[in-house]
Amino acid sequence: MSLCILAGGKVTALALSMFTLSWTHSVQKTEWRETWAVTPAGLELRQAEVKGSGAGMEPGAGAVLTDGWWVWHPTLPPQGRISLAASGMTPGGWRLCHAGGCMELGATAGDEVALSGCP
């Protein structure tokens, strides 16, 4: 499978089946991570983790505290597309990591980024 990233009017395809998205919450300044799988049904959220809790950062149902992270397995249906929009209120954009490395997405306020499985 491949992940397609649409940013700045350009599409980048990455040959991968799993990736992690992480970012810092704009108010709590706490890191949040999500592990996604690229599947024929769409992008599937496999795991979510938050380093602490606070306003808008409550751990999900069944969360377990592991090494300072609240970890849980959300029950979100597969997504055809994930839209990321930079608010300018966070210290950076989203960090997308996979077996081949990491990249920053949406670092500038107003940047729009869309993730989807490649056709």
Short mmCIF file of C-alpha atoms in Angstrom, two decimals:
data_model
loop_
_atom_site.label_atom_id
_atom_site.label_comp_id
_atom_site.label_asym_id
_atom_site.label_seq_id
_atom_site.Cartn_x
_atom_site.Cartn_y
_atom_site.Cartn_z
CA MET A 1 0.00 0.00 0.00
CA SER A 2 1.00 3.61 -0.39
CA LEU A 3 0.15 6.82 1.43
CA CYS A 4 -0.56 9.92 -0.65
CA ILE A 5 0.19 13.32 0.90
CA LEU A 6 -1.34 16.39 -0.74
CA ALA A 7 0.41 19.56 0.44
CA GLY A 8 0.97 22.84 -1.34
CA GLY A 9 -0.76 21.55 -4.47
CA LYS A 10 1.76 18.70 -4.78
CA VAL A 11 1.12 14.99 -4.20
CA THR A 12 3.83 12.83 -2.64
CA ALA A 13 3.39 9.04 -2.55
CA LEU A 14 5.14 6.98 0.11
CA ALA A 15 5.27 3.18 -0.15
CA LEU A 16 4.30 2.19 3.40
CA SER A 17 1.60 0.36 5.30
CA MET A 18 1.93 2.00 8.76
CA PHE A 19 2.77 5.50 9.96
CA THR A 20 2.63 7.59 13.11
CA LEU A 21 1.31 11.14 13.29
CA SER A 22 2.36 13.23 16.28
CA TRP A 23 1.81 16.85 17.28
CA THR A 24 1.82 19.19 20.28
CA HIS A 25 -1.55 20.36 21.62
CA SER A 26 -1.91 24.14 21.21
CA VAL A 27 -3.18 24.83 24.76
CA GLN A 28 -1.76 22.06 26.94
CA LYS A 29 1.59 21.89 25.04
CA THR A 30 1.36 18.11 25.44
CA GLU A 31 2.36 15.59 22.78
CA TRP A 32 -0.25 13.42 21.08
CA ARG A 33 0.54 10.42 18.80
CA GLU A 34 -1.59 8.25 16.57
CA THR A 35 -0.57 5.09 14.73
CA TRP A 36 -2.34 4.57 11.39
CA ALA A 37 -2.46 1.69 8.90
CA VAL A 38 -2.95 2.19 5.16
CA THR A 39 -5.47 -0.48 4.08
CA PRO A 40 -7.74 -1.12 1.07
CA ALA A 41 -10.66 0.09 3.26
CA GLY A 42 -8.92 3.42 3.99
CA LEU A 43 -6.71 4.82 6.74
CA GLU A 44 -7.31 2.89 9.97
CA LEU A 45 -6.46 4.39 13.36
CA ARG A 46 -4.83 1.56 15.30
CA GLN A 47 -3.59 3.30 18.46
CA ALA A 48 -3.63 6.71 20.13
CA GLU A 49 -1.32 8.00 22.86
CA VAL A 50 -1.24 11.21 24.86
CA LYS A 51 1.50 12.32 27.26
CA GLY A 52 -0.73 13.47 30.11
CA SER A 53 -4.24 14.86 29.96
CA GLY A 54 -5.99 18.21 30.12
CA ALA A 55 -8.33 20.49 28.19
CA GLY A 56 -9.39 18.56 25.09
CA MET A 57 -6.78 15.89 25.72
CA GLU A 58 -8.70 13.28 27.66
CA PRO A 59 -7.47 9.73 27.07
CA GLY A 60 -9.94 7.44 25.29
CA ALA A 61 -11.97 4.58 26.70
CA GLY A 62 -9.86 1.76 28.07
CA ALA A 63 -6.67 3.87 28.16
CA VAL A 64 -3.75 2.44 30.10
CA LEU A 65 -0.89 4.51 31.51
CA THR A 66 2.37 3.12 30.09
CA ASP A 67 5.74 4.87 30.58
CA GLY A 68 4.02 8.23 31.12
CA TRP A 69 1.72 7.88 28.08
CA TRP A 70 -2.02 7.16 28.12
CA VAL A 71 -2.44 4.50 25.39
CA TRP A 72 -5.72 3.22 23.92
CA HIS A 73 -7.20 1.68 20.77
CA PRO A 74 -9.91 3.95 19.29
CA THR A 75 -12.87 2.48 17.41
CA LEU A 76 -12.93 4.94 14.52
CA PRO A 77 -14.06 3.47 11.17
CA PRO A 78 -11.56 3.57 8.27
CA GLN A 79 -11.10 7.09 6.91
CA GLY A 80 -10.87 7.88 3.21
CA ARG A 81 -8.97 11.07 3.93
CA ILE A 82 -7.39 12.84 6.91
CA SER A 83 -7.28 16.64 6.66
CA LEU A 84 -4.70 18.55 8.67
CA ALA A 85 -4.84 22.34 8.92
CA ALA A 86 -2.19 24.41 10.68
CA SER A 87 -3.57 26.88 13.23
CA GLY A 88 -0.31 28.69 13.93
CA MET A 89 -0.97 28.20 17.66
CA THR A 90 1.28 25.16 18.07
CA PRO A 91 5.08 25.13 18.24
CA GLY A 92 5.20 23.16 14.98
CA GLY A 93 3.19 21.12 12.52
CA TRP A 94 2.52 17.43 12.46
CA ARG A 95 5.34 14.92 12.43
CA LEU A 96 4.71 11.93 10.18
CA CYS A 97 7.06 9.01 10.85
CA HIS A 98 7.38 5.61 9.17
CA ALA A 99 10.06 2.95 8.80
CA GLY A 100 11.94 5.12 6.28
CA GLY A 101 12.12 8.28 8.40
CA CYS A 102 10.11 11.31 9.48
CA MET A 103 8.83 14.54 7.91
CA GLU A 104 7.09 17.64 9.21
CA LEU A 105 3.75 18.61 7.67
CA GLY A 106 1.68 21.78 8.04
CA ALA A 107 4.21 23.83 9.98
CA THR A 108 2.93 27.22 8.77
CA ALA A 109 -0.45 28.70 9.74
CA GLY A 110 -2.92 28.19 6.91
CA ASP A 111 -1.07 25.18 5.47
CA GLU A 112 -3.51 22.48 4.44
CA VAL A 113 -2.43 18.89 4.18
CA ALA A 114 -4.50 15.84 3.22
CA LEU A 115 -3.51 12.21 3.76
CA SER A 116 -5.15 9.29 1.93
CA GLY A 117 -4.38 5.90 0.48
CA CYS A 118 -3.06 6.19 -3.07
CA PRO A 119 -5.38 4.97 -5.81
#
